mmCIF file of C-alpha atoms in Angstrom:
data_model
loop_
_atom_site.group_PDB
_atom_site.id
_atom_site.type_symbol
_atom_site.label_atom_id
_atom_site.label_comp_id
_atom_site.label_asym_id
_atom_site.label_seq_id
_atom_site.Cartn_x
_atom_site.Cartn_y
_atom_site.Cartn_z
ATOM 1 C CA UNK A 1 -19.990 4.819 -18.266
ATOM 2 C CA UNK A 2 -19.758 7.266 -15.591
ATOM 3 C CA UNK A 3 -17.239 5.384 -13.897
ATOM 4 C CA UNK A 4 -14.755 4.791 -16.798
ATOM 5 C CA UNK A 5 -15.522 8.699 -17.832
ATOM 6 C CA UNK A 6 -13.986 9.795 -13.901
ATOM 7 C CA UNK A 7 -11.035 7.238 -15.014
ATOM 8 C CA UNK A 8 -10.167 8.878 -18.048
ATOM 9 C CA UNK A 9 -10.251 12.312 -16.759
ATOM 10 C CA UNK A 10 -8.146 11.562 -13.439
ATOM 11 C CA UNK A 11 -5.869 9.390 -15.857
ATOM 12 C CA UNK A 12 -5.269 12.246 -17.891
ATOM 13 C CA UNK A 13 -5.285 15.010 -15.990
ATOM 14 C CA UNK A 14 -2.302 12.905 -14.062
ATOM 15 C CA UNK A 15 -0.589 11.971 -17.260
ATOM 16 C CA UNK A 16 -0.627 15.712 -18.348
ATOM 17 C CA UNK A 17 0.816 17.082 -14.882
ATOM 18 C CA UNK A 18 3.692 14.384 -14.780
ATOM 19 C CA UNK A 19 6.035 16.391 -17.241
ATOM 20 C CA UNK A 20 5.150 20.045 -15.565
ATOM 21 C CA UNK A 21 6.138 18.485 -12.218
ATOM 22 C CA UNK A 22 9.195 16.973 -13.611
ATOM 23 C CA UNK A 23 10.450 20.142 -14.571
ATOM 24 C CA UNK A 24 9.234 21.965 -11.449
ATOM 25 C CA UNK A 25 10.666 19.641 -9.146
ATOM 26 C CA UNK A 26 14.174 19.709 -11.081
ATOM 27 C CA UNK A 27 13.971 23.636 -11.254
ATOM 28 C CA UNK A 28 13.650 24.442 -7.506
ATOM 29 C CA UNK A 29 15.361 21.174 -5.912
ATOM 30 C CA UNK A 30 13.039 18.655 -5.256
ATOM 31 C CA UNK A 31 14.934 15.753 -6.487
ATOM 32 C CA UNK A 32 15.889 12.661 -4.694
ATOM 33 C CA UNK A 33 19.931 11.784 -4.505
ATOM 34 C CA UNK A 34 21.433 8.363 -4.882
ATOM 35 C CA UNK A 35 23.029 6.964 -1.732
ATOM 36 C CA UNK A 36 24.052 3.885 -1.404
ATOM 37 C CA UNK A 37 20.862 2.128 -0.413
ATOM 38 C CA UNK A 38 19.283 3.785 -3.232
ATOM 39 C CA UNK A 39 18.930 2.036 -6.282
ATOM 40 C CA UNK A 40 19.047 4.898 -9.015
ATOM 41 C CA UNK A 41 22.147 6.428 -9.956
ATOM 42 C CA UNK A 42 20.912 9.882 -10.500
ATOM 43 C CA UNK A 43 18.933 12.542 -9.282
ATOM 44 C CA UNK A 44 15.251 11.827 -9.821
ATOM 45 C CA UNK A 45 11.749 14.728 -9.107
ATOM 46 C CA UNK A 46 9.878 13.185 -6.087
ATOM 47 C CA UNK A 47 7.303 15.122 -6.447
ATOM 48 C CA UNK A 48 5.036 12.396 -7.830
ATOM 49 C CA UNK A 49 2.480 12.680 -4.763
ATOM 50 C CA UNK A 50 1.411 16.297 -5.125
ATOM 51 C CA UNK A 51 0.418 15.780 -8.754
ATOM 52 C CA UNK A 52 -1.587 12.733 -8.068
ATOM 53 C CA UNK A 53 -3.383 14.648 -5.308
ATOM 54 C CA UNK A 54 -4.026 17.287 -7.594
ATOM 55 C CA UNK A 55 -5.525 15.091 -10.132
ATOM 56 C CA UNK A 56 -7.182 12.719 -7.706
ATOM 57 C CA UNK A 57 -8.768 16.065 -6.117
ATOM 58 C CA UNK A 58 -10.291 17.178 -9.449
ATOM 59 C CA UNK A 59 -11.442 13.795 -10.627
ATOM 60 C CA UNK A 60 -13.467 13.890 -7.034
ATOM 61 C CA UNK A 61 -14.536 17.261 -7.252
ATOM 62 C CA UNK A 62 -15.800 16.374 -10.875
ATOM 63 C CA UNK A 63 -17.888 13.821 -9.283
ATOM 64 C CA UNK A 64 -19.777 15.901 -7.232
ATOM 65 C CA UNK A 65 -20.280 13.617 -4.312
ATOM 66 C CA UNK A 66 -23.086 14.007 -1.967
ATOM 67 C CA UNK A 67 -21.208 12.657 1.115
ATOM 68 C CA UNK A 68 -19.106 14.668 3.248
ATOM 69 C CA UNK A 69 -16.094 11.942 3.500
ATOM 70 C CA UNK A 70 -14.550 13.177 0.437
ATOM 71 C CA UNK A 71 -13.772 16.111 2.411
ATOM 72 C CA UNK A 72 -11.721 13.931 4.736
ATOM 73 C CA UNK A 73 -10.308 12.251 1.927
ATOM 74 C CA UNK A 74 -8.771 15.463 0.478
ATOM 75 C CA UNK A 75 -8.065 17.220 3.517
ATOM 76 C CA UNK A 76 -6.449 14.720 5.474
ATOM 77 C CA UNK A 77 -4.508 13.786 1.783
ATOM 78 C CA UNK A 78 -2.904 17.265 2.029
ATOM 79 C CA UNK A 79 -1.647 17.423 5.476
ATOM 80 C CA UNK A 80 0.308 13.935 4.942
ATOM 81 C CA UNK A 81 1.555 15.456 1.740
ATOM 82 C CA UNK A 82 3.214 18.295 2.993
ATOM 83 C CA UNK A 83 4.388 16.069 5.645
ATOM 84 C CA UNK A 84 6.009 14.263 2.768
ATOM 85 C CA UNK A 85 7.242 16.724 1.348
ATOM 86 C CA UNK A 86 8.743 18.163 4.640
ATOM 87 C CA UNK A 87 10.392 14.898 5.177
ATOM 88 C CA UNK A 88 11.764 14.320 1.651
ATOM 89 C CA UNK A 89 13.313 17.598 1.677
ATOM 90 C CA UNK A 90 14.487 17.246 5.033
ATOM 91 C CA UNK A 91 14.631 13.777 6.210
ATOM 92 C CA UNK A 92 12.383 14.645 9.308
ATOM 93 C CA UNK A 93 13.344 12.302 12.589
ATOM 94 C CA UNK A 94 10.819 9.219 12.906
ATOM 95 C CA UNK A 95 8.992 10.569 16.003
ATOM 96 C CA UNK A 96 8.232 14.157 14.072
ATOM 97 C CA UNK A 97 7.295 12.417 11.056
ATOM 98 C CA UNK A 98 4.746 9.731 13.490
ATOM 99 C CA UNK A 99 3.597 12.884 14.755
ATOM 100 C CA UNK A 100 2.103 14.232 11.236
ATOM 101 C CA UNK A 101 0.890 11.222 10.278
ATOM 102 C CA UNK A 102 -0.972 11.035 13.211
ATOM 103 C CA UNK A 103 -2.525 14.602 12.373
ATOM 104 C CA UNK A 104 -3.273 13.453 8.982
ATOM 105 C CA UNK A 105 -5.282 10.163 10.459
ATOM 106 C CA UNK A 106 -6.945 12.751 12.413
ATOM 107 C CA UNK A 107 -8.867 14.510 9.974
ATOM 108 C CA UNK A 108 -11.208 11.408 8.999
ATOM 109 C CA UNK A 109 -11.361 10.736 12.546
ATOM 110 C CA UNK A 110 -13.108 13.976 13.078
ATOM 111 C CA UNK A 111 -15.178 13.426 10.096
ATOM 112 C CA UNK A 112 -16.510 9.896 11.722
ATOM 113 C CA UNK A 113 -14.859 7.234 10.178
ATOM 114 C CA UNK A 114 -13.765 5.106 12.461
ATOM 115 C CA UNK A 115 -13.448 1.376 13.905
ATOM 116 C CA UNK A 116 -15.631 1.579 16.214
ATOM 117 C CA UNK A 117 -17.278 -1.885 16.777
ATOM 118 C CA UNK A 118 -16.764 -5.523 15.196
ATOM 119 C CA UNK A 119 -19.362 -8.689 14.992
ATOM 120 C CA UNK A 120 -17.192 -11.614 15.750
ATOM 121 C CA UNK A 121 -19.385 -14.584 15.604
ATOM 122 C CA UNK A 122 -22.671 -12.037 15.857
ATOM 123 C CA UNK A 123 -21.507 -10.591 19.194
ATOM 124 C CA UNK A 124 -21.084 -7.000 18.601
ATOM 125 C CA UNK A 125 -17.961 -5.335 20.564
ATOM 126 C CA UNK A 126 -18.238 -1.604 21.113
ATOM 127 C CA UNK A 127 -14.524 -0.211 21.455
ATOM 128 C CA UNK A 128 -15.588 3.372 22.949
ATOM 129 C CA UNK A 129 -12.822 5.477 23.894
ATOM 130 C CA UNK A 130 -10.899 2.798 22.008
ATOM 131 C CA UNK A 131 -12.030 3.342 18.439
ATOM 132 C CA UNK A 132 -9.658 6.768 18.233
ATOM 133 C CA UNK A 133 -6.519 5.377 19.050
ATOM 134 C CA UNK A 134 -7.621 2.182 17.074
ATOM 135 C CA UNK A 135 -8.040 3.968 13.915
ATOM 136 C CA UNK A 136 -5.312 5.534 14.092
ATOM 137 C CA UNK A 137 -3.074 2.547 14.222
ATOM 138 C CA UNK A 138 -4.845 1.655 11.762
ATOM 139 C CA UNK A 139 -4.391 4.460 8.884
ATOM 140 C CA UNK A 140 -0.798 5.009 10.264
ATOM 141 C CA UNK A 141 0.054 1.453 9.662
ATOM 142 C CA UNK A 142 -1.194 1.272 6.207
ATOM 143 C CA UNK A 143 0.710 4.739 5.610
ATOM 144 C CA UNK A 144 3.818 3.299 6.679
ATOM 145 C CA UNK A 145 3.188 0.013 4.676
ATOM 146 C CA UNK A 146 2.898 1.403 1.653
ATOM 147 C CA UNK A 147 5.766 3.451 2.398
ATOM 148 C CA UNK A 148 7.847 0.586 3.302
ATOM 149 C CA UNK A 149 7.140 -1.618 -0.176
ATOM 150 C CA UNK A 150 8.333 2.050 -2.267
ATOM 151 C CA UNK A 151 11.443 0.354 -3.285
ATOM 152 C CA UNK A 152 11.569 0.130 -6.586
ATOM 153 C CA UNK A 153 9.996 2.232 -9.693
ATOM 154 C CA UNK A 154 6.176 1.620 -9.945
ATOM 155 C CA UNK A 155 6.517 -0.853 -7.178
ATOM 156 C CA UNK A 156 4.400 1.219 -4.519
ATOM 157 C CA UNK A 157 2.276 2.689 -6.906
ATOM 158 C CA UNK A 158 1.246 -1.056 -8.881
ATOM 159 C CA UNK A 159 0.831 -2.391 -5.399
ATOM 160 C CA UNK A 160 -1.670 0.717 -4.283
ATOM 161 C CA UNK A 161 -3.477 0.151 -8.051
ATOM 162 C CA UNK A 162 -4.340 -3.702 -7.277
ATOM 163 C CA UNK A 163 -5.603 -2.857 -3.830
ATOM 164 C CA UNK A 164 -7.534 0.100 -4.695
ATOM 165 C CA UNK A 165 -9.289 -2.579 -7.351
ATOM 166 C CA UNK A 166 -9.921 -5.362 -5.060
ATOM 167 C CA UNK A 167 -11.024 -2.746 -2.763
ATOM 168 C CA UNK A 168 -13.364 -1.112 -5.664
ATOM 169 C CA UNK A 169 -14.833 -4.719 -6.667
ATOM 170 C CA UNK A 170 -15.901 -5.570 -3.446
ATOM 171 C CA UNK A 171 -17.876 -2.069 -2.649
ATOM 172 C CA UNK A 172 -19.761 -2.597 -6.068
ATOM 173 C CA UNK A 173 -20.620 -6.270 -4.467
ATOM 174 C CA UNK A 174 -21.846 -3.979 -1.380
ATOM 175 C CA UNK A 175 -23.514 -1.201 -3.578
ATOM 176 C CA UNK A 176 -20.875 1.430 -1.789
ATOM 177 C CA UNK A 177 -21.043 3.361 -4.688
ATOM 178 C CA UNK A 178 -19.372 6.009 -3.459
ATOM 179 C CA UNK A 179 -16.031 4.243 -2.022
ATOM 180 C CA UNK A 180 -16.139 2.412 -5.422
ATOM 181 C CA UNK A 181 -15.894 5.775 -7.203
ATOM 182 C CA UNK A 182 -13.079 7.049 -4.643
ATOM 183 C CA UNK A 183 -10.994 4.052 -5.502
ATOM 184 C CA UNK A 184 -11.545 4.445 -9.639
ATOM 185 C CA UNK A 185 -10.771 8.013 -9.531
ATOM 186 C CA UNK A 186 -7.364 7.336 -7.580
ATOM 187 C CA UNK A 187 -6.512 4.141 -9.936
ATOM 188 C CA UNK A 188 -7.051 6.699 -12.678
ATOM 189 C CA UNK A 189 -4.570 9.194 -11.413
ATOM 190 C CA UNK A 190 -1.917 6.239 -10.120
ATOM 191 C CA UNK A 191 -1.989 4.739 -14.060
ATOM 192 C CA UNK A 192 -1.263 8.445 -15.111
ATOM 193 C CA UNK A 193 1.771 8.844 -12.905
ATOM 194 C CA UNK A 194 2.559 4.889 -13.411
ATOM 195 C CA UNK A 195 3.534 5.989 -16.959
ATOM 196 C CA UNK A 196 6.493 8.157 -16.007
ATOM 197 C CA UNK A 197 6.864 6.222 -12.762
ATOM 198 C CA UNK A 198 7.774 2.632 -14.149
ATOM 199 C CA UNK A 199 11.281 1.647 -14.730
ATOM 200 C CA UNK A 200 13.344 3.975 -15.653
ATOM 201 C CA UNK A 201 11.734 6.207 -13.792
ATOM 202 C CA UNK A 202 11.304 9.570 -15.054
ATOM 203 C CA UNK A 203 9.467 10.581 -10.967
ATOM 204 C CA UNK A 204 9.407 9.598 -7.806
ATOM 205 C CA UNK A 205 6.572 9.193 -5.784
ATOM 206 C CA UNK A 206 8.587 10.008 -2.611
ATOM 207 C CA UNK A 207 7.621 10.116 0.450
ATOM 208 C CA UNK A 208 4.880 12.433 0.051
ATOM 209 C CA UNK A 209 3.401 10.265 -2.519
ATOM 210 C CA UNK A 210 3.712 6.924 -1.186
ATOM 211 C CA UNK A 211 2.168 8.023 2.187
ATOM 212 C CA UNK A 212 -0.720 9.791 0.135
ATOM 213 C CA UNK A 213 -1.644 6.305 -1.304
ATOM 214 C CA UNK A 214 -1.090 4.240 2.127
ATOM 215 C CA UNK A 215 -3.367 7.271 3.440
ATOM 216 C CA UNK A 216 -6.110 7.148 1.093
ATOM 217 C CA UNK A 217 -6.550 3.352 0.945
ATOM 218 C CA UNK A 218 -6.302 3.284 4.925
ATOM 219 C CA UNK A 219 -9.565 5.511 4.721
ATOM 220 C CA UNK A 220 -11.356 3.774 1.722
ATOM 221 C CA UNK A 221 -10.843 0.183 3.429
ATOM 222 C CA UNK A 222 -12.267 1.878 6.827
ATOM 223 C CA UNK A 223 -15.449 3.613 4.873
ATOM 224 C CA UNK A 224 -15.431 -0.033 2.641
ATOM 225 C CA UNK A 225 -15.923 -2.670 5.087
ATOM 226 C CA UNK A 226 -17.311 -0.680 8.095
ATOM 227 C CA UNK A 227 -19.361 -3.503 9.150
ATOM 228 C CA UNK A 228 -16.367 -5.836 10.421
ATOM 229 C CA UNK A 229 -17.597 -9.142 11.280
ATOM 230 C CA UNK A 230 -14.214 -11.503 12.123
ATOM 231 C CA UNK A 231 -13.746 -12.490 8.358
ATOM 232 C CA UNK A 232 -14.137 -9.122 7.132
ATOM 233 C CA UNK A 233 -11.515 -7.491 9.298
ATOM 234 C CA UNK A 234 -8.901 -10.085 7.397
ATOM 235 C CA UNK A 235 -10.278 -8.240 3.733
ATOM 236 C CA UNK A 236 -7.982 -5.120 3.676
ATOM 237 C CA UNK A 237 -4.878 -7.095 5.514
ATOM 238 C CA UNK A 238 -5.265 -9.459 2.629
ATOM 239 C CA UNK A 239 -5.486 -7.251 -0.296
ATOM 240 C CA UNK A 240 -2.514 -5.751 1.586
ATOM 241 C CA UNK A 241 -0.727 -8.591 1.925
ATOM 242 C CA UNK A 242 2.600 -7.894 0.533
ATOM 243 C CA UNK A 243 3.165 -4.392 2.532
ATOM 244 C CA UNK A 244 2.009 -5.892 5.634
ATOM 245 C CA UNK A 245 4.436 -8.918 5.281
ATOM 246 C CA UNK A 246 7.177 -6.910 4.191
ATOM 247 C CA UNK A 247 6.786 -4.541 6.985
ATOM 248 C CA UNK A 248 6.506 -7.457 9.553
ATOM 249 C CA UNK A 249 9.115 -9.245 8.591
ATOM 250 C CA UNK A 250 11.715 -5.926 8.431
ATOM 251 C CA UNK A 251 10.689 -5.359 11.805
ATOM 252 C CA UNK A 252 10.969 -8.798 13.248
ATOM 253 C CA UNK A 253 14.307 -8.924 11.255
ATOM 254 C CA UNK A 254 15.776 -5.369 13.411
ATOM 255 C CA UNK A 255 13.964 -6.842 16.275
ATOM 256 C CA UNK A 256 16.027 -10.088 16.205
ATOM 257 C CA UNK A 257 19.841 -8.155 15.138
ATOM 258 C CA UNK A 258 18.948 -5.647 17.899
ATOM 259 C CA UNK A 259 18.751 -2.826 15.432
ATOM 260 C CA UNK A 260 16.287 0.242 15.607
ATOM 261 C CA UNK A 261 13.114 -0.751 13.665
ATOM 262 C CA UNK A 262 12.738 2.526 12.111
ATOM 263 C CA UNK A 263 16.436 2.130 10.394
ATOM 264 C CA UNK A 264 16.422 1.477 6.591
ATOM 265 C CA UNK A 265 17.959 -1.794 4.988
ATOM 266 C CA UNK A 266 18.537 -3.201 2.135
ATOM 267 C CA UNK A 267 17.084 -6.537 2.931
ATOM 268 C CA UNK A 268 12.885 -5.689 1.930
ATOM 269 C CA UNK A 269 11.459 -7.842 -0.172
ATOM 270 C CA UNK A 270 12.120 -6.551 -3.984
ATOM 271 C CA UNK A 271 15.460 -6.342 -2.704
ATOM 272 C CA UNK A 272 15.821 -9.911 -2.021
ATOM 273 C CA UNK A 273 14.153 -10.825 -5.696
ATOM 274 C CA UNK A 274 16.985 -8.748 -7.180
ATOM 275 C CA UNK A 275 19.568 -10.558 -5.139
ATOM 276 C CA UNK A 276 18.311 -13.856 -6.003
ATOM 277 C CA UNK A 277 18.816 -12.821 -9.732
ATOM 278 C CA UNK A 278 15.979 -10.645 -11.008
ATOM 279 C CA UNK A 279 16.062 -7.501 -12.436
ATOM 280 C CA UNK A 280 14.348 -4.466 -11.596
ATOM 281 C CA UNK A 281 11.834 -4.442 -13.751
ATOM 282 C CA UNK A 282 11.493 -8.467 -13.411
ATOM 283 C CA UNK A 283 11.074 -7.986 -9.728
ATOM 284 C CA UNK A 284 8.532 -5.391 -9.740
ATOM 285 C CA UNK A 285 6.372 -7.384 -12.079
ATOM 286 C CA UNK A 286 6.771 -10.197 -9.664
ATOM 287 C CA UNK A 287 5.183 -8.664 -6.801
ATOM 288 C CA UNK A 288 2.359 -7.389 -9.044
ATOM 289 C CA UNK A 289 1.651 -11.007 -9.050
ATOM 290 C CA UNK A 290 2.189 -11.814 -5.609
ATOM 291 C CA UNK A 291 -0.034 -8.722 -4.992
ATOM 292 C CA UNK A 292 -2.582 -9.997 -7.337
ATOM 293 C CA UNK A 293 -2.956 -13.291 -5.688
ATOM 294 C CA UNK A 294 -3.716 -11.831 -2.515
ATOM 295 C CA UNK A 295 -5.912 -9.474 -3.964
ATOM 296 C CA UNK A 296 -7.844 -12.177 -5.875
ATOM 297 C CA UNK A 297 -8.027 -14.621 -2.697
ATOM 298 C CA UNK A 298 -9.688 -11.506 -0.570
ATOM 299 C CA UNK A 299 -12.810 -11.572 -3.531
ATOM 300 C CA UNK A 300 -12.892 -15.132 -3.031
ATOM 301 C CA UNK A 301 -12.901 -14.896 0.664
ATOM 302 C CA UNK A 302 -15.747 -12.412 0.441
ATOM 303 C CA UNK A 303 -17.909 -14.533 -1.729
ATOM 304 C CA UNK A 304 -17.368 -17.865 0.385
ATOM 305 C CA UNK A 305 -18.869 -19.383 3.484
ATOM 306 C CA UNK A 306 -16.934 -19.802 6.671
ATOM 307 C CA UNK A 307 -15.797 -23.266 6.193
ATOM 308 C CA UNK A 308 -14.274 -21.917 2.722
ATOM 309 C CA UNK A 309 -13.186 -18.723 4.316
ATOM 310 C CA UNK A 310 -11.193 -20.676 6.854
ATOM 311 C CA UNK A 311 -9.450 -23.027 4.156
ATOM 312 C CA UNK A 312 -8.619 -19.880 1.863
ATOM 313 C CA UNK A 313 -6.710 -18.263 5.018
ATOM 314 C CA UNK A 314 -4.791 -21.099 6.034
ATOM 315 C CA UNK A 315 -3.738 -21.593 2.053
ATOM 316 C CA UNK A 316 -2.772 -17.932 2.355
ATOM 317 C CA UNK A 317 -0.433 -18.721 5.372
ATOM 318 C CA UNK A 318 0.757 -21.572 3.807
ATOM 319 C CA UNK A 319 2.224 -19.687 0.707
ATOM 320 C CA UNK A 320 3.215 -16.589 2.734
ATOM 321 C CA UNK A 321 5.521 -19.127 4.353
ATOM 322 C CA UNK A 322 6.299 -20.302 1.191
ATOM 323 C CA UNK A 323 7.333 -17.099 0.011
ATOM 324 C CA UNK A 324 8.757 -15.626 3.146
ATOM 325 C CA UNK A 325 11.377 -18.926 3.000
ATOM 326 C CA UNK A 326 11.918 -18.895 -1.252
ATOM 327 C CA UNK A 327 13.065 -15.566 -0.489
ATOM 328 C CA UNK A 328 14.518 -15.831 3.292
ATOM 329 C CA UNK A 329 12.646 -12.535 4.164
ATOM 330 C CA UNK A 330 13.831 -13.552 7.712
ATOM 331 C CA UNK A 331 17.384 -14.393 7.564
ATOM 332 C CA UNK A 332 16.954 -17.656 8.990
ATOM 333 C CA UNK A 333 18.562 -21.186 7.506
ATOM 334 C CA UNK A 334 14.944 -22.991 8.516
ATOM 335 C CA UNK A 335 12.739 -23.466 6.054
ATOM 336 C CA UNK A 336 10.385 -26.392 7.004
ATOM 337 C CA UNK A 337 7.570 -25.870 4.081
ATOM 338 C CA UNK A 338 10.270 -26.084 1.303
ATOM 339 C CA UNK A 339 12.576 -28.565 2.889
ATOM 340 C CA UNK A 340 9.367 -30.742 3.531
ATOM 341 C CA UNK A 341 8.418 -30.306 0.012
ATOM 342 C CA UNK A 342 11.832 -31.071 -1.042
ATOM 343 C CA UNK A 343 11.988 -34.391 1.060
ATOM 344 C CA UNK A 344 8.376 -35.252 -0.378
ATOM 345 C CA UNK A 345 9.903 -34.742 -4.327
ATOM 346 C CA UNK A 346 13.042 -36.773 -3.499
ATOM 347 C CA UNK A 347 11.063 -39.606 -2.242
ATOM 348 C CA UNK A 348 8.721 -39.637 -5.305
ATOM 349 C CA UNK A 349 11.409 -39.040 -7.855
ATOM 350 C CA UNK A 350 12.445 -42.534 -9.058
#
């Protein structure tokens, strides 16, 4: 019941704050103007991340956690939101933006939230001095993965809610109540925001909000899967498969085209779905279902034996290949899995 109370509190605070931030964003010029690579047609406020952070922080403080790590999440969240607001307003160069993301990631590191060891097949490997750069790489990677998928109304928020729900469920199985509470509170704040962010959106996350969600998800995934084995290393990656797939193939696509890896384009998964004829809302909901598929698989993976885990991972690799081929995410005419399936179908047809 207390969990439901925290979810409701953060949801209601977020729901109440959104109209205030919509008005304030318009009044003080914090709006996202349309351009050739954006899908909205009129200026939209983009301080959704600030409202989510306030709702989340109040919810956490109400829960009165005894763990000091909550301070790292809130302080780091403040840093990343400030960086995001500056980027939204002045369009920071990628290098400066990366410095800001690293600065935010150093906050949880200073609280001892690290990837400091891994135990593949029962053999413990200590990272030593490499623990800090590996942790920074993990946090920055998830920040940018969530930021990259934020291209349609409600998309990054919904994908984040699904990811947080999966992490929260697995941490319940682990008995990690603190991380579960953090996930629940952020889910409530995101749900309140989603009421105003789903298509047609009245307010955007902005880089400040997308990076905030990526930052908190990266930190709770570290805390939720702290005793990392070879299999558990895959949990957060599978849970966040949609933004990771989008980020990986965007980088691969740009590399093959000999353009900058940070150059924006209109070839992400949500763009591909729209090009296939799906509407704005249909594309978002379809990606929600894909995210649910991976998140559900991560929970099954957690409950499986090692042989079962190997089978699930192989099926997920096959599923990913089908999604990539079906949406032409890699800009290639070669579609071996779909072509093989067509040949089998034609041979079976009378």
